[in-house]
Short mmCIF file of C-alpha atoms in Angstrom, two decimals:
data_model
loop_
_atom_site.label_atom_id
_atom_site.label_comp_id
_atom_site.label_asym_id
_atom_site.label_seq_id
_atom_site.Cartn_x
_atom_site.Cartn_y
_atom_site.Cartn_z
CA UNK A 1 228.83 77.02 122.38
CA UNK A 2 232.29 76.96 120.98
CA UNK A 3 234.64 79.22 118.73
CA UNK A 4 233.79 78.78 115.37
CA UNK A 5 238.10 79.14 112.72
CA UNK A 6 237.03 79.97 109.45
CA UNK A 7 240.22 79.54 107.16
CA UNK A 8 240.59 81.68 104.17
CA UNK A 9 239.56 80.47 100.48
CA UNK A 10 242.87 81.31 99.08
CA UNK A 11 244.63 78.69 101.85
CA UNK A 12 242.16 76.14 99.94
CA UNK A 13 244.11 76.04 97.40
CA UNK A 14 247.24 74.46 99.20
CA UNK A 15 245.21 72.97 102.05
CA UNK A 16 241.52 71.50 102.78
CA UNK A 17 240.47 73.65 105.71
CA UNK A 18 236.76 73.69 105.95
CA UNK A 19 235.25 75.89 108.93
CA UNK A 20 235.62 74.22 112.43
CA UNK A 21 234.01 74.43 116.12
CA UNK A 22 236.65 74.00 118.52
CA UNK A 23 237.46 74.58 122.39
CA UNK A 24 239.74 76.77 123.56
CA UNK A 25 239.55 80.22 125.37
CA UNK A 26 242.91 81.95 123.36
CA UNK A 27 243.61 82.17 119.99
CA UNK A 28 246.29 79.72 120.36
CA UNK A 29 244.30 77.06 121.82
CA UNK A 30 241.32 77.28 119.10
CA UNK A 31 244.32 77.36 116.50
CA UNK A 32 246.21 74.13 117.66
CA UNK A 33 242.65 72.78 117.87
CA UNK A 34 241.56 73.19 114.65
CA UNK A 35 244.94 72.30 113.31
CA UNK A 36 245.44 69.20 115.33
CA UNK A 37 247.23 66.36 113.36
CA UNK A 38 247.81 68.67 110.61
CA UNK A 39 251.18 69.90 110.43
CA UNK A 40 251.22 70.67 106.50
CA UNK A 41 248.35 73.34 107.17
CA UNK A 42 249.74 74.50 110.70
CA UNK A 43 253.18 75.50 108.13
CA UNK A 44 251.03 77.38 105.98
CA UNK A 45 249.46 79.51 108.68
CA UNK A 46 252.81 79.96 111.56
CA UNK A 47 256.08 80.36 110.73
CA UNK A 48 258.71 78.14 112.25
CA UNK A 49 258.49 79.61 116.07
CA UNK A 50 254.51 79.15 115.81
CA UNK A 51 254.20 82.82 115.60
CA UNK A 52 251.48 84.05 113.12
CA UNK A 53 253.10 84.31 109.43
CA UNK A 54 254.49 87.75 108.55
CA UNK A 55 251.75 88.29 106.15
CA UNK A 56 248.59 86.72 107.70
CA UNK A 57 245.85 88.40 109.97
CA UNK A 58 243.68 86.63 112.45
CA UNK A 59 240.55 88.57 113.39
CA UNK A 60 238.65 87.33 116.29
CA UNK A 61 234.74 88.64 116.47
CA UNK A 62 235.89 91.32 114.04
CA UNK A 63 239.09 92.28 115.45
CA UNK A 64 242.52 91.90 114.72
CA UNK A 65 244.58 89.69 116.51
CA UNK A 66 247.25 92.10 119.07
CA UNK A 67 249.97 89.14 119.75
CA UNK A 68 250.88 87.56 116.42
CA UNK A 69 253.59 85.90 118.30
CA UNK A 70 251.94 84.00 121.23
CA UNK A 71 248.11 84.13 120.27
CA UNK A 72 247.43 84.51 123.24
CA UNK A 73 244.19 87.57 122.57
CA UNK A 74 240.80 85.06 124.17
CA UNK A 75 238.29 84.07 122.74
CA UNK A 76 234.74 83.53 123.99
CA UNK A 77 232.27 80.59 123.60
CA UNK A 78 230.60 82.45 120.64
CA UNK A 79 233.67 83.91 119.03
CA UNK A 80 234.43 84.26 115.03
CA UNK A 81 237.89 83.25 114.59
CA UNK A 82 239.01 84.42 110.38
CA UNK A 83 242.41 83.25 109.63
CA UNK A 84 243.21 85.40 106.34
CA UNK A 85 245.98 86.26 104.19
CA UNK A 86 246.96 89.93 104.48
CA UNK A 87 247.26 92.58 101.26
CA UNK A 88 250.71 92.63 101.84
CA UNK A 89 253.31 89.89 100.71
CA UNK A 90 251.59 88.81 97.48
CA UNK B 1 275.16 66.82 76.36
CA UNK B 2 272.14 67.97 78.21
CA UNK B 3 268.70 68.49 76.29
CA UNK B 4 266.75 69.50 79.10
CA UNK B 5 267.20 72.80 81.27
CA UNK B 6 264.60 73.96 84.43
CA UNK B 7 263.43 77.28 84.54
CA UNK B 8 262.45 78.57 87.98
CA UNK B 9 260.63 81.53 87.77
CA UNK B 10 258.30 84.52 89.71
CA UNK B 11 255.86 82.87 88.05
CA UNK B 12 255.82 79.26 87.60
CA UNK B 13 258.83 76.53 86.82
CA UNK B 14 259.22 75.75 82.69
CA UNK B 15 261.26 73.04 81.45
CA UNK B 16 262.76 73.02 78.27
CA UNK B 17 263.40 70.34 75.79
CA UNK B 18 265.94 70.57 72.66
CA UNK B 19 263.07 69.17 70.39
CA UNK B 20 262.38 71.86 68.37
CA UNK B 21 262.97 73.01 64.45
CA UNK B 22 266.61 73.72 63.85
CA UNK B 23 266.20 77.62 64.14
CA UNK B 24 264.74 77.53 67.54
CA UNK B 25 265.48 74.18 68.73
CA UNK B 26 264.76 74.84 72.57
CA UNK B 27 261.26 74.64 73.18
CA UNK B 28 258.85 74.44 76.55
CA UNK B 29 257.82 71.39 76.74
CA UNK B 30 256.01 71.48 80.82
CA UNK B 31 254.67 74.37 83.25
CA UNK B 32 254.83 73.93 86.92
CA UNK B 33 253.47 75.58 89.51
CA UNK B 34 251.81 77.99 87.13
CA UNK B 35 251.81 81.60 89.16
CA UNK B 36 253.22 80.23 91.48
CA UNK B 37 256.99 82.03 92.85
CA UNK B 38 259.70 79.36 92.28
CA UNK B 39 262.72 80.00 93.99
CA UNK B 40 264.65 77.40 93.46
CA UNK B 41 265.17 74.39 91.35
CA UNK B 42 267.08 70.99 91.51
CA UNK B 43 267.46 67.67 89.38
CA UNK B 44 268.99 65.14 91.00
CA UNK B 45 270.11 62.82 88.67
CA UNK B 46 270.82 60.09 91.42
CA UNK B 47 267.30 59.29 92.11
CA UNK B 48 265.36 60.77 88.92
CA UNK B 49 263.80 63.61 91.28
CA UNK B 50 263.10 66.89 90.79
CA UNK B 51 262.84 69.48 93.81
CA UNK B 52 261.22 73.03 93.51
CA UNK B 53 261.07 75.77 96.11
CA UNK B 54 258.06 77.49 96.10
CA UNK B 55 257.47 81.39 98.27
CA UNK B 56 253.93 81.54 98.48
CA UNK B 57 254.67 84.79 100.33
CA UNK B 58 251.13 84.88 102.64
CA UNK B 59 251.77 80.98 103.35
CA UNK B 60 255.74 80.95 103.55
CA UNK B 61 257.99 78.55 101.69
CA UNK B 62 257.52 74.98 100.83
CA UNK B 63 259.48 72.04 98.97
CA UNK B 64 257.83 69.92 96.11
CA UNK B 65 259.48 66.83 94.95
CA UNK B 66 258.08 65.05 91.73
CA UNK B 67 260.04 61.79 89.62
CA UNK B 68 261.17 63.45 86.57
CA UNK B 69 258.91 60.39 84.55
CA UNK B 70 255.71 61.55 85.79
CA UNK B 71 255.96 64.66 87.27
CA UNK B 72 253.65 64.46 89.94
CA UNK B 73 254.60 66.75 92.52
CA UNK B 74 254.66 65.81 96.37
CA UNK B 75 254.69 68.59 99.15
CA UNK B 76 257.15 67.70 101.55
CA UNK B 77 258.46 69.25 104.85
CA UNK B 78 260.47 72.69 104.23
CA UNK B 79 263.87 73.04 106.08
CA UNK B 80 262.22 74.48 109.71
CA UNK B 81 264.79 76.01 112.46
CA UNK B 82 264.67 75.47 115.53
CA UNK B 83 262.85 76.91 118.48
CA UNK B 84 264.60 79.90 119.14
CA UNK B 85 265.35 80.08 122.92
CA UNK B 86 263.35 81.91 125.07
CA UNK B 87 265.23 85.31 126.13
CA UNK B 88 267.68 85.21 122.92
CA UNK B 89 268.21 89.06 121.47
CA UNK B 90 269.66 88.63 118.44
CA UNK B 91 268.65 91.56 115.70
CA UNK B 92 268.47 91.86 112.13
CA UNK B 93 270.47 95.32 110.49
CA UNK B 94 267.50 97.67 111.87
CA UNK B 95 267.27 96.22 115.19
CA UNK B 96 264.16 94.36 114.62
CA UNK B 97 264.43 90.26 115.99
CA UNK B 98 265.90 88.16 113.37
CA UNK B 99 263.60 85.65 112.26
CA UNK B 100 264.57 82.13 112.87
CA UNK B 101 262.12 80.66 110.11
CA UNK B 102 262.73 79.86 106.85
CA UNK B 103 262.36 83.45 104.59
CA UNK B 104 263.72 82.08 101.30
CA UNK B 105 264.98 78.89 99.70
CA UNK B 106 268.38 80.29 98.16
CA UNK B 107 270.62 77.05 97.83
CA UNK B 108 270.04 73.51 97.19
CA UNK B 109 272.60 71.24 95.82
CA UNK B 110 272.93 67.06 96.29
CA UNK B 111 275.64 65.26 98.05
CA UNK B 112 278.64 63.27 96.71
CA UNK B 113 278.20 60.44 94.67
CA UNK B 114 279.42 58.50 98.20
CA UNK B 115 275.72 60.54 99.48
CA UNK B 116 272.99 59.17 97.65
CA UNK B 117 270.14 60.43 99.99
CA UNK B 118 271.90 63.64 101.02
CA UNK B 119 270.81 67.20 100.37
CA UNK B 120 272.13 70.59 101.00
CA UNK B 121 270.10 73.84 101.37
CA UNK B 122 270.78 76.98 102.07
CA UNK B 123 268.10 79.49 103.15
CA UNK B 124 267.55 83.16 104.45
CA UNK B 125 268.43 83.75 106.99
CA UNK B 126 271.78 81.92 106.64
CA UNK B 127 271.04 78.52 107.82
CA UNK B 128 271.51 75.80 106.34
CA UNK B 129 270.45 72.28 105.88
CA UNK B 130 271.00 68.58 105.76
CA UNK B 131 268.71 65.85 104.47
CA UNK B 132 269.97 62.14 104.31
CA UNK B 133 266.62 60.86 102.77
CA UNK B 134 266.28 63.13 99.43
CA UNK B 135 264.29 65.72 101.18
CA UNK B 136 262.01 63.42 103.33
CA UNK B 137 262.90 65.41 106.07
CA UNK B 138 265.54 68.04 107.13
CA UNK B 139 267.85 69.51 109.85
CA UNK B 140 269.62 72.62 110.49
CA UNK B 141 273.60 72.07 110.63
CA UNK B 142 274.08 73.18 114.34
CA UNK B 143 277.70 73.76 114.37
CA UNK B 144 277.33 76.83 111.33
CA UNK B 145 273.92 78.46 112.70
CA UNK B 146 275.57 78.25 116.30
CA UNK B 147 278.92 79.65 114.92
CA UNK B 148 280.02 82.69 117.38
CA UNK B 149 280.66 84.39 114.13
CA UNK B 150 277.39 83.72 112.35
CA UNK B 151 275.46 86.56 114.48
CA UNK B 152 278.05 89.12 112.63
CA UNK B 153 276.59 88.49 108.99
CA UNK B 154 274.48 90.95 107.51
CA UNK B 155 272.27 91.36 104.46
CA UNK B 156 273.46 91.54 100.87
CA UNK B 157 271.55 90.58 97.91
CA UNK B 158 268.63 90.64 100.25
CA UNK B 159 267.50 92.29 103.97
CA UNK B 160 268.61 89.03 105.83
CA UNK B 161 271.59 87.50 105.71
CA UNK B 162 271.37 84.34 102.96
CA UNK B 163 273.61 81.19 102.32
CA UNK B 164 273.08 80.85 98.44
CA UNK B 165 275.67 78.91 97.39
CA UNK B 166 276.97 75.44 98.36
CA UNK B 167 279.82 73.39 96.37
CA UNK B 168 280.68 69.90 97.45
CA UNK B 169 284.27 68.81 97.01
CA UNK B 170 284.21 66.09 94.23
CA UNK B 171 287.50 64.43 96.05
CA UNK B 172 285.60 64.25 99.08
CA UNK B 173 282.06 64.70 99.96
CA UNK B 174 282.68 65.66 103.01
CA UNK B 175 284.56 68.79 102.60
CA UNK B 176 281.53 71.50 101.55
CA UNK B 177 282.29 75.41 101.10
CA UNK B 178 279.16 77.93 101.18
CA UNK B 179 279.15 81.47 100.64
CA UNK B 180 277.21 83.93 102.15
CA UNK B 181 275.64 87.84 101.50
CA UNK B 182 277.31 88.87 103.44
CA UNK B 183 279.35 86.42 105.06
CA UNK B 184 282.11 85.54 103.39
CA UNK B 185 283.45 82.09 102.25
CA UNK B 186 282.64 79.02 104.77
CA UNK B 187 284.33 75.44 104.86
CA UNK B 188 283.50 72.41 106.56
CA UNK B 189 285.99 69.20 106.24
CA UNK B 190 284.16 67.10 108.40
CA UNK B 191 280.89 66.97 106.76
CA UNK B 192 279.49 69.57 108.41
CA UNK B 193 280.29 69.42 112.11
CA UNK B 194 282.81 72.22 112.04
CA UNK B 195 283.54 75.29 109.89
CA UNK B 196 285.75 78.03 109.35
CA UNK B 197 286.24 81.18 107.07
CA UNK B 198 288.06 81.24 104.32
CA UNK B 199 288.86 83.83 101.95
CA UNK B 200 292.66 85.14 102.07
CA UNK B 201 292.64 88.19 99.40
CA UNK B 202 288.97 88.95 99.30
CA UNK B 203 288.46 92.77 99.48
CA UNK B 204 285.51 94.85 99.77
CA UNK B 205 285.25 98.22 99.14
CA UNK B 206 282.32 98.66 101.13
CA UNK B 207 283.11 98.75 104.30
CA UNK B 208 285.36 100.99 106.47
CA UNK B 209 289.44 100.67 105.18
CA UNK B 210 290.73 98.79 108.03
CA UNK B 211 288.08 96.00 107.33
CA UNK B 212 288.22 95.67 103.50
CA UNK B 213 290.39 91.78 103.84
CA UNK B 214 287.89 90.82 107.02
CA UNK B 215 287.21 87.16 105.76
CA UNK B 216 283.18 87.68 107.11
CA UNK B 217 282.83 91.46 105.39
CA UNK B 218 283.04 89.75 101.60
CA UNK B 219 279.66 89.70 99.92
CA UNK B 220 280.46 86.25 97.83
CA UNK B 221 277.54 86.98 94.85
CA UNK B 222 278.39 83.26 93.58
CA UNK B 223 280.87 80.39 94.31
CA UNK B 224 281.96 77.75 91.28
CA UNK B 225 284.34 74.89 92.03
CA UNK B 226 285.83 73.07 89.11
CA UNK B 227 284.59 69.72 89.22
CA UNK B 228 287.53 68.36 87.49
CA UNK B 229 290.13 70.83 88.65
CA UNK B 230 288.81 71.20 92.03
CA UNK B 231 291.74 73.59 93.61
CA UNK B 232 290.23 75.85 91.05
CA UNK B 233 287.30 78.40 92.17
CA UNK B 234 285.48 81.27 91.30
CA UNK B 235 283.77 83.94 93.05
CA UNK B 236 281.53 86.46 91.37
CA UNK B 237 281.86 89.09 94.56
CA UNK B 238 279.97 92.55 95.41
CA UNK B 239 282.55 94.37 94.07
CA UNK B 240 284.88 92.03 91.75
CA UNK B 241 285.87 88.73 90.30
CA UNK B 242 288.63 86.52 92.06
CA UNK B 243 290.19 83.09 91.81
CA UNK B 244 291.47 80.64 93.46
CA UNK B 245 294.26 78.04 92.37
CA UNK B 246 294.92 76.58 95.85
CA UNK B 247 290.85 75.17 97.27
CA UNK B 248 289.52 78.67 98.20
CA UNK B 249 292.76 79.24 100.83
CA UNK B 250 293.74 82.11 98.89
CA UNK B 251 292.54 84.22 96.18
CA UNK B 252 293.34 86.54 93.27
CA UNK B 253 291.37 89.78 92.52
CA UNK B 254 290.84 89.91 88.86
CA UNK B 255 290.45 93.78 87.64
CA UNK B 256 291.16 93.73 84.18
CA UNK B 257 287.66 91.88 82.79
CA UNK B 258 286.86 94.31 79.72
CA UNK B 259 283.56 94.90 80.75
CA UNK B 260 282.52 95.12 84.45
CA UNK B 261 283.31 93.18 87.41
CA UNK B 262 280.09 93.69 88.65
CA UNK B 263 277.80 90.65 88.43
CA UNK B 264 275.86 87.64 90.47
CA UNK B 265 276.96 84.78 88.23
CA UNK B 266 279.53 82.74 87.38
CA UNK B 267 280.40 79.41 86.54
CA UNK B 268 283.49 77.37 85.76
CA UNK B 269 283.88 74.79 83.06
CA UNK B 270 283.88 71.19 84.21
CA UNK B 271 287.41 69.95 83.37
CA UNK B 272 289.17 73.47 82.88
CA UNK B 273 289.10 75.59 86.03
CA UNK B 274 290.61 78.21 83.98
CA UNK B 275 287.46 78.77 81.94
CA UNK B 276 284.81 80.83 83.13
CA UNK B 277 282.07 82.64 82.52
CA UNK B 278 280.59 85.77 84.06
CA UNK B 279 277.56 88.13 83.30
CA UNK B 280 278.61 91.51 83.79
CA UNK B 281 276.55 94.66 84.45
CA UNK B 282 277.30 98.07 85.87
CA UNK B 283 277.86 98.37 89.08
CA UNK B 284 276.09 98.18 91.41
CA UNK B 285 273.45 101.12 92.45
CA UNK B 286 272.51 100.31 88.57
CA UNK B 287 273.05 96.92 87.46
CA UNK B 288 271.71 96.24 84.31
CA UNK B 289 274.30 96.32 81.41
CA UNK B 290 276.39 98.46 80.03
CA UNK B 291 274.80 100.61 77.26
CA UNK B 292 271.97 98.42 76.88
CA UNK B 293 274.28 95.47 75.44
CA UNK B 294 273.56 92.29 77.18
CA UNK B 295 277.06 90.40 77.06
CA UNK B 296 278.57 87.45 78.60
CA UNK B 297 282.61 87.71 79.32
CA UNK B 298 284.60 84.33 79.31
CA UNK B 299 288.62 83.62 80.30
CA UNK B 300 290.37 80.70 79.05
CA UNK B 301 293.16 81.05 80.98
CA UNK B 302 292.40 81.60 84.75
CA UNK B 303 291.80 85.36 84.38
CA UNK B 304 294.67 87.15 82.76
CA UNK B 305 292.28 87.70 79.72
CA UNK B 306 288.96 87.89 79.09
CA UNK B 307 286.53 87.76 76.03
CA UNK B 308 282.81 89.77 75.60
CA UNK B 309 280.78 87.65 73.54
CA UNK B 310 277.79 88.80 72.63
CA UNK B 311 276.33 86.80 69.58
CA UNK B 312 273.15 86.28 69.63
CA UNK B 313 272.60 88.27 72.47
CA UNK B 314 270.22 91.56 73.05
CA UNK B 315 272.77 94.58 71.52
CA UNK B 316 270.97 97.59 72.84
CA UNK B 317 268.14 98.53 75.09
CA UNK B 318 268.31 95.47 76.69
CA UNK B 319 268.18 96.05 80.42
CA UNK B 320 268.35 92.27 81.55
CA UNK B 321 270.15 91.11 84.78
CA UNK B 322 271.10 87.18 85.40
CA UNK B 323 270.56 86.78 88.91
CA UNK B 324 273.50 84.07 90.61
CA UNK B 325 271.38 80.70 89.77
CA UNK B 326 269.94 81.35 86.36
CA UNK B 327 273.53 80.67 84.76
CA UNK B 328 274.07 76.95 84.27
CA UNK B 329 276.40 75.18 81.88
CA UNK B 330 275.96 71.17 81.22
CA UNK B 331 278.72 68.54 82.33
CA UNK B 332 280.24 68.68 78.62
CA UNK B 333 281.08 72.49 79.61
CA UNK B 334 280.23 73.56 75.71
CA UNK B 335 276.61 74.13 76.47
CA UNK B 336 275.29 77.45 78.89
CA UNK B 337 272.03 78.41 79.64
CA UNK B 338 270.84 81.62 81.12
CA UNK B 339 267.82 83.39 82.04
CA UNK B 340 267.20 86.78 83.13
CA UNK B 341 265.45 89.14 85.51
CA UNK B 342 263.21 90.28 82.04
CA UNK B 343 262.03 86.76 81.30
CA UNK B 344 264.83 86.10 78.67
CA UNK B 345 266.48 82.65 78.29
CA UNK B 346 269.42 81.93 76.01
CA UNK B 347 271.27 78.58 75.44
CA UNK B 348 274.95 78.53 73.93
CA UNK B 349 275.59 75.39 72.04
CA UNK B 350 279.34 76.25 71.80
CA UNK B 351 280.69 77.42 74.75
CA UNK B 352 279.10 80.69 74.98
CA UNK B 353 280.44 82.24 71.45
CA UNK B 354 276.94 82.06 70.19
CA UNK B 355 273.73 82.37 71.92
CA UNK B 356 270.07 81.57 71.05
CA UNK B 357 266.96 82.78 72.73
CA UNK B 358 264.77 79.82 74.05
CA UNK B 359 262.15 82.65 75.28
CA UNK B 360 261.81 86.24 75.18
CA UNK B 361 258.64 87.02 77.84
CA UNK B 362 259.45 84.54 80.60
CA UNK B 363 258.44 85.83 84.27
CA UNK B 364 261.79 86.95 86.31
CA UNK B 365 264.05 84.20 86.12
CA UNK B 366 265.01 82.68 89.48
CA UNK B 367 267.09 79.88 88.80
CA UNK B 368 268.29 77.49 85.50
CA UNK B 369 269.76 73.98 86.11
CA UNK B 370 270.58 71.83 83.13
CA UNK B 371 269.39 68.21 84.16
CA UNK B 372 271.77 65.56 83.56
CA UNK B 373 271.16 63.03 81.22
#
């Protein structure tokens, strides 16, 4: 088992980011994972301290993300990782 | 004579061509980004490249690059600062950490003609930025951003602090003045490495008496250098027009305009530094014109006078504001181009006496840039 990053269709536009299984036990290790070799995308997701974008979410098995800054909330073997824009900032 | 002009927009960047019939010769000719929030726009004429700012918002800011010929568009990497070091407080106006990331695009202009590859850019929160291979790839000028005196600018025309305007010395490429909201007037002689204030006579009337003349207190709105007068610039400030006859050392406060002194843009005339052009509106807890009459106001003769002209222009309920970028005028200085915060864009063929409306229902205008021929 691994955590499965689902990236949001309206990132599609900019970026191909189908879902991905990935290893890592926080939310910045799955991230960096599933981003790996992909800077463009990475830019579209953190801002330029790798913190989580002003106006994106990251739920994790339904919950949102506490540490937007470090990612550092764990994940389990099983865990739903959703990388969405928020409502705000459109 | 330039018969192309760039349109950035909330929506999308529109270029128009002078192709049309003879009553509305300015017509759109291609859409960019369509929906897409274009910040900023810049031809450089050098290399036949086009550059666009884009603010997704959700997905931050990125740079585009296309050849003029084709217009294909390339995403390249956005001006990124550096890690900020761990245990660093530095705050924004409310206390909150100030972001060192890339908010907004608000400046990009090319190097000298010594420069091929170079580009400037200014972003919020005040950095800016250097590229030596036409946007390939970008770095924050260390000396400014590390400046003991950066940390005291505030926000302006937006929360952060923003460097939105960037003139390169046409004697030398390596002398380079920025302003700031708020920050005042910066200069570098040495291409960059160091800087210092400038701004003897600025005044703002916004801050406590005893700091009105503090060089870092002025809110420059917009910066023009005359490109064949250089000693000659312009600043469209927070709270007034001034001029300088001596490269930005000192400057002259200019009260008696006719209209307002309240604006974002201004720009100078290419051979005459005397000429220039403003778009006034009342200030500033209002800004849209005065009475509804959309005006431009002109001097001839380095701001003891000053003309409203108003042909062809909006004469009542009109409610438009021309933010500092979407004023251009071409390298003949006879032909200006605006665009407003209502979607309007007007081109003067004759040195602003007479306008025409390219468009009536554009998006918010951003920025206009004439590209050179």
């Amino acid at each position: 088992m691994m955590p499965k990053v689902v990236f949001a269709p309206a990132l599609q536009r900019h970026v191909t980011l189908p879902p991905v299984k990935v290893e890592g036990a926080t939310v910045r290790a799955a991230l960096d994972a599933a981003l790996d070799g992909n800077q463009r995308a990475r830019h579209y997701i953190l801002d330029d301290q790798s913190a989580l974008r002003k106006h994106m979410l990251i739920f994790v098995d339904g919950v949102r993300v506490a540490d937007r800054r470090l990612l550092s909330d764990p994940v389990g073997p099983a865990s739903e990782i959703y990388v969405l824009q928020s409502l705000s900032g459109g | 004579m330039s018969d192309r002009i760039l349109v950035a927009t909330r929506k999308g960047l529109f270029t128009f061509e002078r192709k049309g019939p003879a009553a509305k010769p300015w017509t759109i000719t291609h859409t960019d980004f369509f929906g897409d929030n274009v910040s900023m726009v810049l031809h450089d004429a050098r290399h036949g490249h086009i550059h666009a700012a884009l603010d997704h918002g959700h997905f931050g800011v990125k740079m585009h690059r296309a050849d003029e010929a084709t217009r294909v568009w390339e995403e390249l990497p956005a001006p990124a600062y550096p890690p900020k070091p761990e245990g660093l407080e530095e705050n924004d106006m409310w206390g909150r950490p100030l972001p060192w990331s890339t908010v907004r695009i608000w400046a990009l202009e090319t190097g000298g003609s010594d420069e091929p590859g170079t580009l400037w850019c200014g972003t919020i929160p005040g950095g800016l930025f250097k590229s030596d291979d036409s946007g390939a790839t970008w770095r924050i000028v260390e000396s400014l951003w590390h400046h003991p005196d950066r940390p005291k600018w505030m926000g302006g025309g937006a929360d952060l602090p923003g460097l939105h305007a960037i003139e390169v010395d046409p004697r030398n490429s390596a002398i380079v003045r920025v302003g700031v909201s708020t920050g005042g007037m910066w200069q570098t002689d040495d291409g960059g490495a160091s800087w210092r204030v400038r701004g003897k006579g600025l005044r703002a009337e916004y801050t406590p008496p005893e700091q009105a003349h503090d060089p870092i207190s002025q809110d420059v709105h917009a910066l023009a250098q005359c490109a064949g007068e250089p000693d000659r610039l312009w600043i469209q400030h927070h709270n007034g027009i001034f001029h300088s006859e001596d490269g930005g050392e000192t400057w002259r406060e200019i009260e008696d305009v006719g209209v307002s002194t309240f604006g974002f843009a201004v720009k100078v005339h290419p051979k005459d530094g005397k000429t220039a052009w403003f778009v006034p509106a009342i200030k500033d807890e209002k800004r849209v014109p005065e009475g509804g009459r959309f005006v431009v106001t002109r001097t001839q003769d380095g701001g003891r006078t000053f003309e409203t002209l108003s042909r062809g222009l909006p004469a009542e309920h009109a409610y438009d504001l021309v933010y500092r970028h979407a004023l251009d005028i071409d390298g003949t200085g006879r032909r200006l181009a605006m665009g407003s915060t209502t979607g309007g864009v007007w081109v003067s063929e004759d040195g602003g006496e007479s306008w025409i409306e390219a468009a009536g229902r554009l998006p918010p205008v951003y920025c206009v840039r004439f590209m050179a021929s």
